[in-house]
Amino acid sequence: MTVPENALFALAAAASWGGGDFSGGMGVKAAGGTSTGALRLVILAHAMSFTVLTILCIATGAAWPHGAGVFWALAAGVAAGVSLTAFYMSLARGAMGVSAAISGVLAATIPAVVSMFVEGAPGVLRLAGFAVALAAIWVIAAGDSPENGDMRCEMRDVKENAERTSNLISRISHLTSGTMALAIVGGLGFGFYFVALRMANGLGVMEPIAIARAASLVTCLLLLAVLSWRAKSSETPAASAPWFSPAIFVCALGVALLDTGGNLLLVAATRAGRLDVAAVLASLYPAATILLAAWRLHEYPTKRQLAGMIAALVAVVMITL
């Protein structure tokens, strides 16, 4: 079986994004685990990647971008800034599994639906492969987490302590109304980002990513300013987090290299074939993050996550046949 070129690019993008998310997660911890710390990490990483992409565009003699593709690239950058902020805020709240699952499924579903209207419906086998892939994304990303274990322990003690029952209800309300909304915003933003980059294909490969990086950098700076202002105006001061440290720099560099590499590979995938194939396969990135955590942090995947990875392999075969 010959794997289509766009599928290879998309799978490479998933691997690169998975590494970028792993670096981002480590960077969030180094930055204090706060939303503002996460934003600072994204700003540093995007500043690095924007600088490198700009230099490469100038060195290769890229034409000055113009036309509708510029607006699509700018929209993609704004969506990336908002969705990354939402994702990292949910990460800082300690619900990465649920957030990654919701955002991953939405990020794959939205481009797949758009592609059906723009490029026509895919074959039955490929549609079934998309369904298996979406299920695999959910199973891989929404694995058991420490906070889920804590929740079950509290549930067992509900009858013994009314105060703990009240605290539990408060935590559930906070999770569903806050973190869930952030995850949905992140997934919708990622999905729109895939579509917008596809619409900006006329600009080339590096040019739309460079424009998107500029827009996301400005968006994240504005969001950081708003969060900082809210922290100063609130009664409780926000926890301080270092702006810069060797660990933060290394993690930001990893995000810059791997996330930008994933974006370039995604653009190449959408230029080589269908948007739905590129988006669904690229959205398997949580598997790469989990494997890296197992390798570097000895946080081994659960049986459920391993089953999800096997389902992902089946989905890849179904989609690329």
mmCIF file of C-alpha atoms in Angstrom:
data_model
loop_
_atom_site.group_PDB
_atom_site.id
_atom_site.type_symbol
_atom_site.label_atom_id
_atom_site.label_comp_id
_atom_site.label_asym_id
_atom_site.label_seq_id
_atom_site.Cartn_x
_atom_site.Cartn_y
_atom_site.Cartn_z
ATOM 1 C CA MET A 1 0.000 0.000 0.000
ATOM 2 C CA THR A 2 1.320 3.436 -0.941
ATOM 3 C CA VAL A 3 0.506 6.023 1.704
ATOM 4 C CA PRO A 4 -0.704 9.317 0.156
ATOM 5 C CA GLU A 5 1.735 12.189 0.446
ATOM 6 C CA ASN A 6 -0.662 14.402 2.383
ATOM 7 C CA ALA A 7 -1.244 11.619 4.936
ATOM 8 C CA LEU A 8 2.501 11.320 5.545
ATOM 9 C CA PHE A 9 2.787 15.082 6.015
ATOM 10 C CA ALA A 10 -0.199 15.066 8.392
ATOM 11 C CA LEU A 11 1.181 12.219 10.521
ATOM 12 C CA ALA A 12 4.540 14.014 10.687
ATOM 13 C CA ALA A 13 2.658 17.143 11.795
ATOM 14 C CA ALA A 14 0.949 15.124 14.551
ATOM 15 C CA ALA A 15 4.313 13.867 15.794
ATOM 16 C CA SER A 16 5.780 17.368 15.731
ATOM 17 C CA TRP A 17 2.786 18.930 17.489
ATOM 18 C CA GLY A 18 2.838 16.190 20.113
ATOM 19 C CA GLY A 19 6.440 17.078 20.914
ATOM 20 C CA GLY A 20 5.532 20.759 21.005
ATOM 21 C CA ASP A 21 2.694 20.111 23.474
ATOM 22 C CA PHE A 22 5.039 18.092 25.670
ATOM 23 C CA SER A 23 7.529 20.988 25.681
ATOM 24 C CA GLY A 24 4.660 23.386 26.361
ATOM 25 C CA GLY A 25 3.422 21.343 29.306
ATOM 26 C CA MET A 26 6.892 21.265 30.834
ATOM 27 C CA GLY A 27 7.229 24.985 30.187
ATOM 28 C CA VAL A 28 3.937 25.722 31.926
ATOM 29 C CA LYS A 29 5.249 23.962 35.037
ATOM 30 C CA ALA A 30 8.512 25.927 34.847
ATOM 31 C CA ALA A 31 6.529 29.153 34.457
ATOM 32 C CA GLY A 32 4.596 28.509 37.666
ATOM 33 C CA GLY A 33 1.564 26.674 36.290
ATOM 34 C CA THR A 34 -0.469 29.874 35.942
ATOM 35 C CA SER A 35 -2.400 31.213 32.967
ATOM 36 C CA THR A 36 -0.152 34.261 32.721
ATOM 37 C CA GLY A 37 2.925 32.059 32.922
ATOM 38 C CA ALA A 38 1.567 29.894 30.102
ATOM 39 C CA LEU A 39 0.871 32.975 27.992
ATOM 40 C CA ARG A 40 4.392 34.225 28.540
ATOM 41 C CA LEU A 41 5.735 30.897 27.351
ATOM 42 C CA VAL A 42 3.602 31.050 24.190
ATOM 43 C CA ILE A 43 4.666 34.649 23.541
ATOM 44 C CA LEU A 44 8.347 33.748 23.849
ATOM 45 C CA ALA A 45 7.951 30.704 21.583
ATOM 46 C CA HIS A 46 5.954 32.596 18.949
ATOM 47 C CA ALA A 47 8.429 35.466 18.974
ATOM 48 C CA MET A 48 11.223 32.989 18.254
ATOM 49 C CA SER A 49 9.350 31.256 15.436
ATOM 50 C CA PHE A 50 8.171 34.540 13.881
ATOM 51 C CA THR A 51 11.745 35.846 13.819
ATOM 52 C CA VAL A 52 13.100 32.698 12.167
ATOM 53 C CA LEU A 53 10.266 32.494 9.635
ATOM 54 C CA THR A 54 10.696 36.145 8.685
ATOM 55 C CA ILE A 55 14.425 35.679 8.138
ATOM 56 C CA LEU A 56 13.771 32.582 6.007
ATOM 57 C CA CYS A 57 11.157 34.385 3.911
ATOM 58 C CA ILE A 58 13.572 37.255 3.256
ATOM 59 C CA ALA A 59 16.498 34.912 2.549
ATOM 60 C CA THR A 60 14.475 32.885 0.031
ATOM 61 C CA GLY A 61 13.198 35.992 -1.733
ATOM 62 C CA ALA A 62 9.554 35.333 -0.934
ATOM 63 C CA ALA A 63 7.147 37.755 -2.588
ATOM 64 C CA TRP A 64 5.302 40.284 -0.443
ATOM 65 C CA PRO A 65 2.015 38.578 0.512
ATOM 66 C CA HIS A 66 -1.209 40.059 -0.819
ATOM 67 C CA GLY A 67 -4.791 39.125 -1.566
ATOM 68 C CA ALA A 68 -7.447 37.278 0.434
ATOM 69 C CA GLY A 69 -4.879 34.762 1.688
ATOM 70 C CA VAL A 70 -3.370 37.432 3.945
ATOM 71 C CA PHE A 71 -6.675 37.912 5.770
ATOM 72 C CA TRP A 72 -7.107 34.156 6.164
ATOM 73 C CA ALA A 73 -3.574 33.891 7.592
ATOM 74 C CA LEU A 74 -4.254 36.759 10.022
ATOM 75 C CA ALA A 75 -7.515 35.101 11.086
ATOM 76 C CA ALA A 76 -5.643 31.833 11.586
ATOM 77 C CA GLY A 77 -3.147 33.616 13.833
ATOM 78 C CA VAL A 78 -5.840 35.192 15.980
ATOM 79 C CA ALA A 79 -7.574 31.808 16.300
ATOM 80 C CA ALA A 80 -4.271 30.181 17.246
ATOM 81 C CA GLY A 81 -3.596 32.770 19.943
ATOM 82 C CA VAL A 82 -7.057 32.434 21.479
ATOM 83 C CA SER A 83 -7.183 28.629 21.263
ATOM 84 C CA LEU A 84 -3.687 28.166 22.691
ATOM 85 C CA THR A 85 -4.540 30.528 25.539
ATOM 86 C CA ALA A 86 -7.739 28.615 26.281
ATOM 87 C CA PHE A 87 -5.924 25.281 26.102
ATOM 88 C CA TYR A 88 -3.116 26.372 28.424
ATOM 89 C CA MET A 89 -5.591 27.947 30.859
ATOM 90 C CA SER A 90 -7.405 24.605 31.071
ATOM 91 C CA LEU A 91 -4.018 22.956 31.495
ATOM 92 C CA ALA A 92 -3.216 25.289 34.385
ATOM 93 C CA ARG A 93 -6.514 24.245 36.021
ATOM 94 C CA GLY A 94 -5.397 20.614 36.035
ATOM 95 C CA ALA A 95 -7.771 19.121 33.459
ATOM 96 C CA MET A 96 -5.471 18.459 30.540
ATOM 97 C CA GLY A 97 -6.927 15.052 29.662
ATOM 98 C CA VAL A 98 -10.483 16.267 29.170
ATOM 99 C CA SER A 99 -9.310 19.481 27.497
ATOM 100 C CA ALA A 100 -7.050 17.646 25.040
ATOM 101 C CA ALA A 101 -9.820 15.183 24.187
ATOM 102 C CA ILE A 102 -12.468 17.828 23.540
ATOM 103 C CA SER A 103 -10.135 20.152 21.649
ATOM 104 C CA GLY A 104 -8.676 17.298 19.604
ATOM 105 C CA VAL A 105 -12.073 15.984 18.499
ATOM 106 C CA LEU A 106 -13.377 19.456 17.600
ATOM 107 C CA ALA A 107 -10.142 20.334 15.811
ATOM 108 C CA ALA A 108 -10.565 17.259 13.617
ATOM 109 C CA THR A 109 -14.337 17.453 13.120
ATOM 110 C CA ILE A 110 -14.657 21.072 11.967
ATOM 111 C CA PRO A 111 -12.209 20.817 9.020
ATOM 112 C CA ALA A 112 -13.676 17.430 8.063
ATOM 113 C CA VAL A 113 -17.168 18.926 7.805
ATOM 114 C CA VAL A 114 -15.899 21.969 5.879
ATOM 115 C CA SER A 115 -13.969 19.711 3.518
ATOM 116 C CA MET A 116 -17.123 17.741 2.687
ATOM 117 C CA PHE A 117 -18.798 20.918 1.466
ATOM 118 C CA VAL A 118 -15.747 22.326 -0.346
ATOM 119 C CA GLU A 119 -14.051 19.180 -1.696
ATOM 120 C CA GLY A 120 -16.943 16.735 -1.762
ATOM 121 C CA ALA A 121 -17.764 13.777 0.471
ATOM 122 C CA PRO A 122 -15.033 11.152 0.908
ATOM 123 C CA GLY A 123 -15.595 7.436 0.406
ATOM 124 C CA VAL A 124 -17.411 5.220 2.892
ATOM 125 C CA LEU A 125 -14.201 3.561 4.142
ATOM 126 C CA ARG A 126 -12.553 6.908 4.716
ATOM 127 C CA LEU A 127 -15.625 8.221 6.546
ATOM 128 C CA ALA A 128 -15.510 5.159 8.795
ATOM 129 C CA GLY A 129 -11.810 5.827 9.325
ATOM 130 C CA PHE A 130 -12.603 9.387 10.404
ATOM 131 C CA ALA A 131 -15.090 8.050 12.953
ATOM 132 C CA VAL A 132 -12.539 5.570 14.334
ATOM 133 C CA ALA A 133 -9.905 8.332 14.470
ATOM 134 C CA LEU A 134 -12.195 10.683 16.409
ATOM 135 C CA ALA A 135 -12.953 7.906 18.902
ATOM 136 C CA ALA A 136 -9.227 7.178 19.181
ATOM 137 C CA ILE A 137 -8.426 10.848 19.844
ATOM 138 C CA TRP A 138 -10.953 10.898 22.679
ATOM 139 C CA VAL A 139 -9.776 7.633 24.218
ATOM 140 C CA ILE A 140 -6.098 8.587 23.994
ATOM 141 C CA ALA A 141 -6.454 12.100 25.384
ATOM 142 C CA ALA A 142 -9.154 11.550 28.004
ATOM 143 C CA GLY A 143 -7.291 8.873 29.940
ATOM 144 C CA ASP A 144 -7.349 8.547 33.702
ATOM 145 C CA SER A 145 -5.727 11.459 35.520
ATOM 146 C CA PRO A 146 -4.749 12.103 39.150
ATOM 147 C CA GLU A 147 -7.578 14.588 39.582
ATOM 148 C CA ASN A 148 -10.076 11.917 38.491
ATOM 149 C CA GLY A 149 -8.722 9.612 41.198
ATOM 150 C CA ASP A 150 -9.066 12.374 43.775
ATOM 151 C CA MET A 151 -12.640 12.934 42.649
ATOM 152 C CA ARG A 152 -13.532 9.260 43.177
ATOM 153 C CA CYS A 153 -11.963 9.280 46.653
ATOM 154 C CA GLU A 154 -14.046 12.300 47.605
ATOM 155 C CA MET A 155 -17.185 10.628 46.268
ATOM 156 C CA ARG A 156 -16.628 7.704 48.650
ATOM 157 C CA ASP A 157 -16.439 10.087 51.586
ATOM 158 C CA VAL A 158 -19.541 12.116 50.723
ATOM 159 C CA LYS A 159 -21.802 10.346 53.228
ATOM 160 C CA GLU A 160 -19.292 10.886 56.030
ATOM 161 C CA ASN A 161 -18.654 14.586 55.629
ATOM 162 C CA ALA A 162 -21.218 17.151 54.460
ATOM 163 C CA GLU A 163 -18.607 19.857 54.103
ATOM 164 C CA ARG A 164 -16.566 17.738 51.703
ATOM 165 C CA THR A 165 -19.774 17.135 49.717
ATOM 166 C CA SER A 166 -20.208 20.868 49.332
ATOM 167 C CA ASN A 167 -16.600 21.280 48.222
ATOM 168 C CA LEU A 168 -16.991 18.461 45.705
ATOM 169 C CA ILE A 169 -20.094 20.053 44.183
ATOM 170 C CA SER A 170 -18.205 23.334 43.924
ATOM 171 C CA ARG A 171 -15.303 21.628 42.130
ATOM 172 C CA ILE A 172 -17.637 19.871 39.684
ATOM 173 C CA SER A 173 -19.408 23.150 38.933
ATOM 174 C CA HIS A 174 -16.075 24.882 38.376
ATOM 175 C CA LEU A 175 -14.883 22.115 36.054
ATOM 176 C CA THR A 176 -18.012 21.974 33.923
ATOM 177 C CA SER A 177 -18.622 25.703 33.635
ATOM 178 C CA GLY A 178 -15.023 26.885 33.364
ATOM 179 C CA THR A 179 -12.606 24.277 32.089
ATOM 180 C CA MET A 180 -15.109 22.660 29.738
ATOM 181 C CA ALA A 181 -15.840 26.027 28.128
ATOM 182 C CA LEU A 182 -12.129 26.707 27.702
ATOM 183 C CA ALA A 183 -11.642 23.301 26.082
ATOM 184 C CA ILE A 184 -14.488 23.960 23.651
ATOM 185 C CA VAL A 185 -13.065 27.379 22.766
ATOM 186 C CA GLY A 186 -9.674 25.762 22.209
ATOM 187 C CA GLY A 187 -11.109 23.049 19.963
ATOM 188 C CA LEU A 188 -13.179 25.481 17.907
ATOM 189 C CA GLY A 189 -10.125 27.718 17.520
ATOM 190 C CA PHE A 190 -7.882 24.849 16.414
ATOM 191 C CA GLY A 191 -10.500 23.670 13.928
ATOM 192 C CA PHE A 192 -10.888 27.128 12.425
ATOM 193 C CA TYR A 193 -7.092 27.435 12.323
ATOM 194 C CA PHE A 194 -6.849 24.333 10.110
ATOM 195 C CA VAL A 195 -9.486 25.698 7.742
ATOM 196 C CA ALA A 196 -7.991 29.199 7.610
ATOM 197 C CA LEU A 197 -4.515 27.874 6.793
ATOM 198 C CA ARG A 198 -6.030 25.818 3.986
ATOM 199 C CA MET A 199 -7.666 28.946 2.573
ATOM 200 C CA ALA A 200 -4.303 30.777 2.761
ATOM 201 C CA ASN A 201 -2.497 28.133 0.691
ATOM 202 C CA GLY A 202 -2.064 30.567 -2.202
ATOM 203 C CA LEU A 203 0.559 32.455 -0.219
ATOM 204 C CA GLY A 204 2.988 29.529 -0.159
ATOM 205 C CA VAL A 205 4.226 27.379 2.709
ATOM 206 C CA MET A 206 6.211 29.659 5.044
ATOM 207 C CA GLU A 207 4.433 32.937 4.326
ATOM 208 C CA PRO A 208 1.016 32.085 5.858
ATOM 209 C CA ILE A 209 2.669 30.658 8.971
ATOM 210 C CA ALA A 210 4.792 33.809 9.406
ATOM 211 C CA ILE A 211 1.708 36.043 9.086
ATOM 212 C CA ALA A 212 -0.253 33.812 11.454
ATOM 213 C CA ARG A 213 2.580 33.931 13.988
ATOM 214 C CA ALA A 214 2.569 37.740 13.917
ATOM 215 C CA ALA A 215 -1.200 37.790 14.540
ATOM 216 C CA SER A 216 -1.042 35.191 17.321
ATOM 217 C CA LEU A 217 1.833 37.056 18.968
ATOM 218 C CA VAL A 218 -0.183 40.291 19.080
ATOM 219 C CA THR A 219 -3.269 38.392 20.301
ATOM 220 C CA CYS A 220 -1.367 36.718 23.136
ATOM 221 C CA LEU A 221 0.239 40.019 24.177
ATOM 222 C CA LEU A 222 -3.194 41.629 24.397
ATOM 223 C CA LEU A 223 -4.594 38.687 26.357
ATOM 224 C CA LEU A 224 -1.633 38.822 28.749
ATOM 225 C CA ALA A 225 -2.207 42.534 29.269
ATOM 226 C CA VAL A 226 -5.884 41.894 30.094
ATOM 227 C CA LEU A 227 -5.075 39.070 32.521
ATOM 228 C CA SER A 228 -2.349 41.129 34.203
ATOM 229 C CA TRP A 229 -4.730 44.074 34.581
ATOM 230 C CA ARG A 230 -7.414 41.844 36.076
ATOM 231 C CA ALA A 231 -4.890 40.348 38.510
ATOM 232 C CA LYS A 232 -3.796 43.811 39.660
ATOM 233 C CA SER A 233 -7.378 45.018 40.110
ATOM 234 C CA SER A 234 -8.502 41.929 42.052
ATOM 235 C CA GLU A 235 -8.287 41.699 45.815
ATOM 236 C CA THR A 236 -6.107 38.572 45.736
ATOM 237 C CA PRO A 237 -2.768 39.132 43.976
ATOM 238 C CA ALA A 238 -1.814 36.600 41.326
ATOM 239 C CA ALA A 239 0.969 34.137 42.047
ATOM 240 C CA SER A 240 4.268 35.389 40.690
ATOM 241 C CA ALA A 241 5.943 33.425 37.914
ATOM 242 C CA PRO A 242 9.356 33.991 36.363
ATOM 243 C CA TRP A 243 9.386 35.725 33.000
ATOM 244 C CA PHE A 244 12.550 33.940 32.007
ATOM 245 C CA SER A 245 14.722 31.048 33.169
ATOM 246 C CA PRO A 246 16.925 28.475 31.396
ATOM 247 C CA ALA A 247 14.154 25.874 31.723
ATOM 248 C CA ILE A 248 11.525 28.217 30.277
ATOM 249 C CA PHE A 249 13.850 29.162 27.413
ATOM 250 C CA VAL A 250 14.540 25.526 26.512
ATOM 251 C CA CYS A 251 10.838 24.640 26.619
ATOM 252 C CA ALA A 252 9.890 27.721 24.579
ATOM 253 C CA LEU A 253 12.548 26.813 22.028
ATOM 254 C CA GLY A 254 11.089 23.313 21.828
ATOM 255 C CA VAL A 255 7.601 24.734 21.307
ATOM 256 C CA ALA A 256 8.895 27.151 18.661
ATOM 257 C CA LEU A 257 10.681 24.445 16.672
ATOM 258 C CA LEU A 258 8.149 21.628 16.982
ATOM 259 C CA ASP A 259 4.932 23.631 16.818
ATOM 260 C CA THR A 260 6.174 25.653 13.850
ATOM 261 C CA GLY A 261 7.398 22.464 12.186
ATOM 262 C CA GLY A 262 3.961 20.929 12.684
ATOM 263 C CA ASN A 263 2.305 23.976 11.143
ATOM 264 C CA LEU A 264 4.577 23.874 8.100
ATOM 265 C CA LEU A 265 3.871 20.170 7.680
ATOM 266 C CA LEU A 266 0.132 20.795 7.962
ATOM 267 C CA VAL A 267 0.293 23.431 5.222
ATOM 268 C CA ALA A 268 2.219 20.964 3.070
ATOM 269 C CA ALA A 269 -0.418 18.293 3.800
ATOM 270 C CA THR A 270 -3.330 20.551 2.820
ATOM 271 C CA ARG A 271 -1.501 21.543 -0.383
ATOM 272 C CA ALA A 272 -0.879 17.893 -1.271
ATOM 273 C CA GLY A 273 -4.397 16.558 -0.688
ATOM 274 C CA ARG A 274 -7.746 16.819 1.070
ATOM 275 C CA LEU A 275 -8.229 19.031 4.130
ATOM 276 C CA ASP A 276 -10.222 16.412 6.061
ATOM 277 C CA VAL A 277 -7.468 13.785 5.741
ATOM 278 C CA ALA A 278 -4.805 16.276 6.828
ATOM 279 C CA ALA A 279 -6.812 17.625 9.779
ATOM 280 C CA VAL A 280 -8.007 14.283 11.182
ATOM 281 C CA LEU A 281 -4.595 12.610 10.999
ATOM 282 C CA ALA A 282 -2.782 15.677 12.350
ATOM 283 C CA SER A 283 -5.217 15.739 15.297
ATOM 284 C CA LEU A 284 -3.745 12.469 16.563
ATOM 285 C CA TYR A 285 -1.005 14.555 18.213
ATOM 286 C CA PRO A 286 -2.010 13.598 21.831
ATOM 287 C CA ALA A 287 -0.544 10.119 21.181
ATOM 288 C CA ALA A 288 2.899 11.625 20.578
ATOM 289 C CA THR A 289 2.647 13.692 23.768
ATOM 290 C CA ILE A 290 1.763 10.607 25.831
ATOM 291 C CA LEU A 291 4.596 8.556 24.326
ATOM 292 C CA LEU A 292 7.088 11.335 25.078
ATOM 293 C CA ALA A 293 5.820 11.515 28.668
ATOM 294 C CA ALA A 294 6.343 7.761 28.975
ATOM 295 C CA TRP A 295 9.877 8.048 27.601
ATOM 296 C CA ARG A 296 11.080 11.134 29.468
ATOM 297 C CA LEU A 297 8.929 11.187 32.617
ATOM 298 C CA HIS A 298 8.105 7.464 32.967
ATOM 299 C CA GLU A 299 4.387 8.322 32.947
ATOM 300 C CA TYR A 300 3.274 5.229 31.075
ATOM 301 C CA PRO A 301 -0.011 5.149 29.145
ATOM 302 C CA THR A 302 -2.984 3.300 30.580
ATOM 303 C CA LYS A 303 -4.527 0.245 28.931
ATOM 304 C CA ARG A 304 -7.297 2.507 27.673
ATOM 305 C CA GLN A 305 -4.787 4.847 26.030
ATOM 306 C CA LEU A 306 -2.920 1.948 24.455
ATOM 307 C CA ALA A 307 -6.216 0.694 23.032
ATOM 308 C CA GLY A 308 -6.808 4.177 21.648
ATOM 309 C CA MET A 309 -3.396 4.154 19.955
ATOM 310 C CA ILE A 310 -4.153 0.795 18.341
ATOM 311 C CA ALA A 311 -7.481 2.228 17.134
ATOM 312 C CA ALA A 312 -5.570 5.212 15.748
ATOM 313 C CA LEU A 313 -3.360 2.901 13.701
ATOM 314 C CA VAL A 314 -6.454 1.168 12.344
ATOM 315 C CA ALA A 315 -7.928 4.554 11.469
ATOM 316 C CA VAL A 316 -4.750 5.583 9.621
ATOM 317 C CA VAL A 317 -4.971 2.453 7.481
ATOM 318 C CA MET A 318 -8.676 3.037 6.736
ATOM 319 C CA ILE A 319 -8.123 6.678 5.810
ATOM 320 C CA THR A 320 -5.104 6.080 3.586
ATOM 321 C CA LEU A 321 -6.437 3.054 1.662
#
